[in-house]
Coordinates of C-alpha atoms in Angstrom, one line a residue:
M1 CA 326.3 78.6 115.4
K2 CA 327.4 80.9 118.2
K3 CA 328.8 83.3 115.6
L4 CA 325.5 83.3 113.8
T5 CA 323.6 83.9 117.0
S6 CA 325.9 86.8 117.9
R7 CA 325.4 88.4 114.5
I8 CA 321.6 88.0 114.7
D9 CA 321.6 89.6 118.2
K10 CA 323.6 92.6 117.0
E11 CA 321.3 93.0 114.1
K12 CA 318.3 92.9 116.5
L13 CA 319.8 95.7 118.5
L14 CA 320.4 97.8 115.5
L15 CA 316.9 97.2 114.2
A16 CA 315.4 98.0 117.6
A17 CA 317.2 101.3 117.6
A18 CA 316.4 102.0 114.0
A19 CA 312.6 101.7 114.4
P20 CA 312.1 104.7 116.8
V21 CA 314.6 106.8 114.9
L22 CA 312.9 106.1 111.6
A23 CA 309.5 106.9 113.2
L24 CA 310.7 110.2 114.6
V25 CA 312.4 111.3 111.4
A26 CA 309.3 110.4 109.4
A27 CA 307.1 112.3 111.9
L28 CA 309.3 115.4 111.6
V29 CA 309.2 115.3 107.8
V30 CA 305.4 114.9 107.8
T31 CA 304.9 117.6 110.4
A32 CA 307.2 119.9 108.4
L33 CA 305.1 119.3 105.3
V34 CA 301.9 120.0 107.2
I35 CA 303.3 123.3 108.5
L36 CA 304.5 124.2 104.9
A37 CA 301.0 123.5 103.6
T38 CA 299.7 126.2 105.9
G39 CA 302.1 128.7 104.3
K40 CA 304.6 128.9 107.2
N41 CA 308.2 127.9 107.7
P42 CA 308.6 124.8 109.9
F43 CA 312.2 125.5 110.9
P44 CA 311.6 128.4 113.2
A45 CA 308.9 126.3 114.9
F46 CA 311.3 123.4 115.5
N47 CA 314.0 125.8 116.7
D48 CA 311.5 127.4 119.1
M49 CA 310.4 124.0 120.4
L50 CA 314.0 123.1 121.2
S51 CA 315.0 126.3 122.8
Y52 CA 311.8 126.7 124.9
G53 CA 311.7 123.0 125.8
S54 CA 315.3 123.2 127.2
A55 CA 314.4 126.0 129.7
S56 CA 314.6 124.9 133.3
D57 CA 310.9 125.7 134.0
S58 CA 309.9 123.7 130.9
Q59 CA 312.0 120.7 132.1
V60 CA 310.1 120.7 135.4
Y61 CA 306.8 121.0 133.6
I62 CA 307.7 118.1 131.3
L63 CA 308.8 115.8 134.2
N64 CA 305.5 116.5 136.0
K65 CA 303.5 115.8 133.0
A66 CA 305.5 112.7 132.2
T67 CA 304.9 111.3 135.7
T68 CA 301.2 111.2 135.0
Y69 CA 301.6 110.0 131.4
Y70 CA 304.0 107.3 132.5
L71 CA 301.5 105.8 135.0
A72 CA 298.8 105.9 132.3
G73 CA 301.1 104.1 129.8
I74 CA 302.0 101.4 132.3
A75 CA 298.3 100.8 133.2
V76 CA 297.5 100.3 129.5
A77 CA 300.7 98.3 128.8
V78 CA 299.7 95.7 131.4
G79 CA 296.6 94.9 129.4
F80 CA 298.5 95.0 126.1
R81 CA 300.9 92.4 127.3
M82 CA 297.9 90.2 127.9
N83 CA 296.5 91.0 124.5
L84 CA 293.7 93.0 126.3
F85 CA 292.7 96.5 125.1
N86 CA 291.9 98.3 128.4
I87 CA 290.2 101.5 127.1
G88 CA 288.7 102.0 130.5
V89 CA 291.8 103.5 132.2
D90 CA 290.2 106.9 131.7
G91 CA 287.1 106.1 133.8
Q92 CA 289.1 104.0 136.3
Y93 CA 291.6 106.8 137.2
R94 CA 288.9 109.5 137.4
L95 CA 286.6 107.5 139.6
A96 CA 289.5 106.4 141.7
A97 CA 290.8 110.0 142.1
F98 CA 287.3 111.3 143.0
L99 CA 286.6 108.7 145.7
A100 CA 290.1 109.0 147.0
A101 CA 289.7 112.8 147.3
V102 CA 286.4 112.3 149.1
V103 CA 288.0 109.9 151.6
G104 CA 291.1 112.1 152.0
G105 CA 289.0 115.2 152.6
A106 CA 286.9 113.5 155.3
M107 CA 290.0 112.4 157.3
S108 CA 292.4 114.3 159.5
L109 CA 295.3 112.0 160.2
P110 CA 299.1 112.3 160.2
G111 CA 300.4 112.4 156.7
I112 CA 302.3 109.1 157.1
V113 CA 298.9 107.4 157.5
Q114 CA 296.6 109.6 155.5
I115 CA 298.6 109.6 152.2
P116 CA 299.0 105.8 152.0
V117 CA 295.2 105.5 152.8
I118 CA 294.4 107.8 149.9
I119 CA 296.7 106.0 147.5
V120 CA 295.3 102.6 148.5
V121 CA 291.7 103.7 148.1
A122 CA 292.5 105.0 144.6
M123 CA 294.2 101.7 143.6
L124 CA 291.4 99.6 145.0
V125 CA 288.7 101.6 143.3
G126 CA 290.6 101.4 140.0
A127 CA 291.0 97.7 140.4
M128 CA 287.4 97.0 141.2
W129 CA 286.2 99.1 138.3
S130 CA 288.5 97.3 135.9
A131 CA 287.6 93.9 137.4
V132 CA 284.0 94.3 136.1
A133 CA 285.3 94.2 132.5
G134 CA 287.4 91.2 133.2
I135 CA 284.6 89.3 134.9
L136 CA 282.2 90.1 132.0
K137 CA 284.8 88.9 129.5
V138 CA 285.4 85.5 131.1
T139 CA 281.8 84.8 132.2
R140 CA 279.8 86.2 129.3
G141 CA 282.4 86.7 126.5
V142 CA 281.9 90.5 126.5
S143 CA 284.7 92.3 124.7
E144 CA 286.8 94.4 127.1
V145 CA 286.7 97.1 124.5
I146 CA 282.9 97.4 124.6
S147 CA 282.6 97.0 128.4
T148 CA 285.4 99.5 129.3
I149 CA 283.9 102.1 127.0
M150 CA 280.6 101.7 128.7
L151 CA 282.2 101.7 132.1
N152 CA 284.0 105.0 131.2
A153 CA 280.6 106.6 130.6
I154 CA 279.1 105.1 133.8
A155 CA 282.1 106.4 135.8
T156 CA 281.6 109.9 134.4
A157 CA 277.9 109.8 135.2
I158 CA 278.6 108.6 138.8
I159 CA 281.1 111.4 139.4
A160 CA 278.7 114.1 137.9
Y161 CA 276.0 112.9 140.2
L162 CA 278.0 112.6 143.4
I163 CA 280.1 115.7 143.1
Q164 CA 277.0 118.0 143.2
P165 CA 276.8 120.4 146.2
G166 CA 274.8 118.8 149.0
R167 CA 276.1 115.3 148.1
L168 CA 279.9 114.8 148.1
G169 CA 280.8 118.1 146.5
Q170 CA 280.7 121.7 147.4
L171 CA 280.6 125.1 145.7
D172 CA 283.5 127.5 146.0
S173 CA 283.0 131.1 147.3
A174 CA 282.8 132.5 143.8
G175 CA 280.1 130.0 142.8
T176 CA 281.9 128.8 139.7
L177 CA 283.8 125.7 140.8
V178 CA 282.3 122.5 142.2
S179 CA 284.8 120.3 144.0
T180 CA 285.3 117.8 146.8
K181 CA 286.4 119.0 150.2
P182 CA 290.1 120.0 149.9
L183 CA 292.7 117.7 151.3
P184 CA 294.3 118.9 154.6
D185 CA 297.9 119.9 154.4
S186 CA 298.9 116.7 156.0
A187 CA 297.7 114.8 152.9
W188 CA 299.8 116.7 150.5
F189 CA 302.6 114.6 148.9
F190 CA 306.1 116.0 149.0
T191 CA 307.5 118.2 146.2
I192 CA 311.1 118.9 145.3
D193 CA 311.9 122.6 145.2
M194 CA 313.7 123.3 141.9
G195 CA 314.1 127.0 142.6
P196 CA 312.8 129.4 140.0
A197 CA 311.9 126.5 137.8
G198 CA 309.1 125.5 140.1
Q199 CA 308.2 122.4 142.1
L200 CA 308.9 118.9 140.9
F201 CA 306.1 116.4 141.9
G202 CA 307.4 114.0 144.4
F203 CA 305.1 111.4 142.9
I204 CA 307.7 110.8 140.2
V205 CA 309.3 108.5 142.8
V206 CA 306.2 106.4 142.9
A207 CA 306.0 106.3 139.1
V208 CA 309.6 105.0 138.9
L209 CA 308.8 102.3 141.5
A210 CA 305.7 101.4 139.4
G211 CA 307.9 101.0 136.4
I212 CA 310.4 98.8 138.2
A213 CA 307.5 96.6 139.6
Y214 CA 306.1 96.3 136.1
W215 CA 309.5 95.2 134.6
F216 CA 310.2 92.7 137.4
T217 CA 306.7 91.2 137.5
L218 CA 306.3 90.7 133.8
G219 CA 309.9 89.8 133.0
R220 CA 311.3 88.0 136.1
T221 CA 308.4 86.0 137.6
R222 CA 306.4 82.9 136.6
F223 CA 303.2 85.1 136.8
G224 CA 304.6 87.4 134.2
F225 CA 305.6 84.5 132.0
D226 CA 302.1 83.1 132.2
L227 CA 300.6 86.5 131.5
R228 CA 302.7 87.0 128.4
A229 CA 302.0 83.4 127.3
V230 CA 298.3 83.8 127.5
G231 CA 298.5 87.0 125.6
Q232 CA 300.4 85.3 122.7
S233 CA 298.3 82.0 122.7
E234 CA 295.6 81.1 125.1
S235 CA 295.5 77.5 124.0
A236 CA 299.2 77.0 124.4
A237 CA 299.2 78.7 127.8
A238 CA 296.3 76.5 128.9
A239 CA 298.3 73.4 127.7
S240 CA 301.2 74.5 129.9
G241 CA 299.0 74.7 133.0
A242 CA 298.0 78.4 133.1
N243 CA 294.5 79.3 134.1
V244 CA 293.4 81.5 131.3
K245 CA 290.3 82.9 132.8
K246 CA 292.1 83.7 136.1
M247 CA 294.9 85.4 134.2
I248 CA 292.5 87.6 132.3
I249 CA 290.7 88.8 135.4
T250 CA 294.1 89.2 137.3
S251 CA 295.6 91.3 134.5
M252 CA 292.6 93.6 134.3
I253 CA 292.8 94.0 138.1
I254 CA 296.5 94.9 137.9
S255 CA 295.8 97.3 135.1
G256 CA 293.1 99.0 137.2
L257 CA 295.4 99.1 140.2
V258 CA 298.0 101.1 138.2
A259 CA 295.2 103.2 136.7
G260 CA 294.2 104.2 140.2
L261 CA 297.6 105.9 140.5
V262 CA 297.2 108.0 137.3
G263 CA 295.2 110.8 139.0
M264 CA 297.4 110.9 142.2
P265 CA 300.1 113.3 141.0
T266 CA 297.4 115.9 140.2
L267 CA 295.4 115.2 143.4
L268 CA 298.3 115.0 145.9
N269 CA 300.9 117.3 144.3
D270 CA 298.8 119.9 142.5
T271 CA 295.1 120.6 143.0
H272 CA 294.6 118.8 146.4
Q273 CA 290.9 118.3 145.5
F274 CA 288.8 116.8 142.7
D275 CA 286.8 119.4 140.8
N276 CA 285.1 119.8 137.4
S277 CA 288.4 120.9 135.9
F278 CA 290.3 117.7 136.8
P279 CA 292.3 116.4 133.9
S280 CA 290.4 114.0 131.6
G281 CA 291.5 111.9 128.6
L282 CA 294.7 110.7 130.3
G283 CA 293.7 107.1 129.7
F284 CA 293.6 107.6 126.0
T285 CA 297.0 109.4 126.1
G286 CA 298.3 106.3 127.9
I287 CA 297.2 104.1 125.0
A288 CA 299.3 106.3 122.6
I289 CA 302.3 106.2 125.0
A290 CA 302.1 102.5 125.5
L291 CA 302.1 102.0 121.7
L292 CA 305.0 104.4 121.3
G293 CA 307.0 102.7 124.1
R294 CA 306.2 99.2 122.8
N295 CA 305.1 98.2 126.3
N296 CA 308.6 98.5 127.5
P297 CA 309.0 100.4 130.8
I298 CA 312.0 102.4 129.5
G299 CA 310.3 103.0 126.2
I300 CA 307.1 104.1 127.9
G301 CA 309.2 106.5 130.0
L302 CA 310.8 108.0 126.9
A303 CA 307.4 108.3 125.2
A304 CA 306.0 110.0 128.3
L305 CA 308.8 112.6 128.3
L306 CA 308.3 113.1 124.5
W307 CA 304.6 113.7 125.1
G308 CA 305.3 116.2 127.9
F309 CA 307.8 117.9 125.7
L310 CA 305.4 118.2 122.8
E311 CA 302.6 119.5 125.0
R312 CA 304.9 122.2 126.5
T313 CA 306.6 123.4 123.4
T314 CA 303.7 123.2 120.9
N315 CA 301.5 125.3 123.2
H316 CA 304.1 128.0 123.0
L317 CA 304.1 128.0 119.2
E318 CA 300.7 129.8 119.3
F319 CA 302.5 132.9 120.7
I320 CA 304.8 133.1 117.7
G321 CA 302.1 132.8 115.1
Y322 CA 301.6 129.1 114.6
D323 CA 298.3 127.2 114.9
K324 CA 297.7 125.6 118.3
E325 CA 296.3 122.5 116.5
I326 CA 299.8 121.5 115.5
L327 CA 300.1 119.5 118.8
G328 CA 297.4 117.1 117.7
V329 CA 298.9 116.8 114.3
I330 CA 302.4 116.0 115.7
Q331 CA 301.0 113.5 118.2
G332 CA 298.9 111.7 115.7
V333 CA 301.7 111.6 113.1
I334 CA 304.2 110.2 115.6
V335 CA 301.9 107.4 116.7
L336 CA 301.1 106.5 113.1
C337 CA 304.7 106.6 112.1
V338 CA 305.7 104.5 115.1
V339 CA 303.2 101.8 114.2
I340 CA 304.3 101.7 110.6
A341 CA 308.0 101.9 111.3
Y342 CA 308.0 99.1 113.8
E343 CA 306.0 96.9 111.5
L344 CA 308.4 97.6 108.6
V345 CA 311.4 96.9 110.8
R346 CA 309.9 93.8 112.2
R347 CA 309.3 92.4 108.7
Y348 CA 312.7 93.3 107.5
G349 CA 314.4 91.8 110.6
L350 CA 312.4 88.6 110.2
K351 CA 313.4 88.4 106.5
R352 CA 317.1 89.1 107.3
Q353 CA 317.1 86.5 110.1
Q354 CA 315.7 83.9 107.7
Q355 CA 318.2 84.7 105.1
R356 CA 321.2 84.5 107.5
V357 CA 320.0 81.2 109.0
G358 CA 319.4 79.8 105.5
A359 CA 322.8 80.9 104.4
E360 CA 324.5 79.4 107.4
L361 CA 322.7 76.1 107.1
A362 CA 323.5 75.9 103.4
A363 CA 327.2 76.6 104.2
Q364 CA 327.3 73.8 106.8
A365 CA 325.5 71.4 104.4
A366 CA 328.1 72.2 101.7
K367 CA 331.0 71.7 104.1
T368 CA 329.6 68.4 105.3
E369 CA 329.1 67.2 101.7
T370 CA 332.7 68.2 100.9
E371 CA 334.0 66.2 103.9
V372 CA 332.0 63.1 102.9
T373 CA 333.2 63.3 99.3
A374 CA 336.8 63.6 100.4

């Protein structure tokens, strides 16, 4: 039996590695066919992506983008592990970043105090905004998909209203940009000087810590076990003593807490203010990255790096004669191929496991019968 278990474990590892490889190969093939359909050669495009993406400045860009994408992926993954579809990460992080920028711009404290205050404000706002969807779900049975979509729209409207000049926003000297009051220099998060390659966001450290906390909480604590159990079967989790309603609200709050961090790399390391050009849509990118990374902290990190790589390199393709829309094609194809590949590998792995267990049991039964006959 130990030998059988060892073989099954090895096969599981091989299948786990095969799924993303199969997905990426399929995505490359489909993307190549799409480029060929436009009448262009895909191989120069792939070669340019590899060479341009390996440049030192591109590597810094990719890491900075991946920092934000990773936090968005973790925020979504918390809900996924609970079988909750938190589409509201986009509204949660934007509202959190806006109010954190307002608070930060109104203060003038030492950085060691002001920076944590800004981060805590962002996390609390994100948590409170996501908690609304959790409360509606457990008290009124409202789907979190519907409520978070509506909360995204409400968050956008609130920001648009409050950021107007004369309220919490101001107009720049050129009269073209509406923003919050800029953060003082003391509220700027540290950056890592990479020389000619640029500045690496120091918030990458916070992203790594968030990933470690996610892994430890969900994989090494009773709370994480209960959360995963409720996500797999609410009735079974309730029978084991878990408070299902409490777990739903708690998981939405935690997802919102992490969502509050999504806008912080941009706010504290880049723009130092919230304006009408602040990045949007990162919550939806987080959904794709969480799916691609299979809710695993390492997988999400690799998916975030891949997303940053694709964004950096495909934007450069336009300069050598390729259509800029190729980015959306590649991203969409990768997500689709990942979903299909993992499902195919899962079914194949389940079939192989059943076959091996059946063969082993049949062999043991035959051996027992032979011994009895003898």
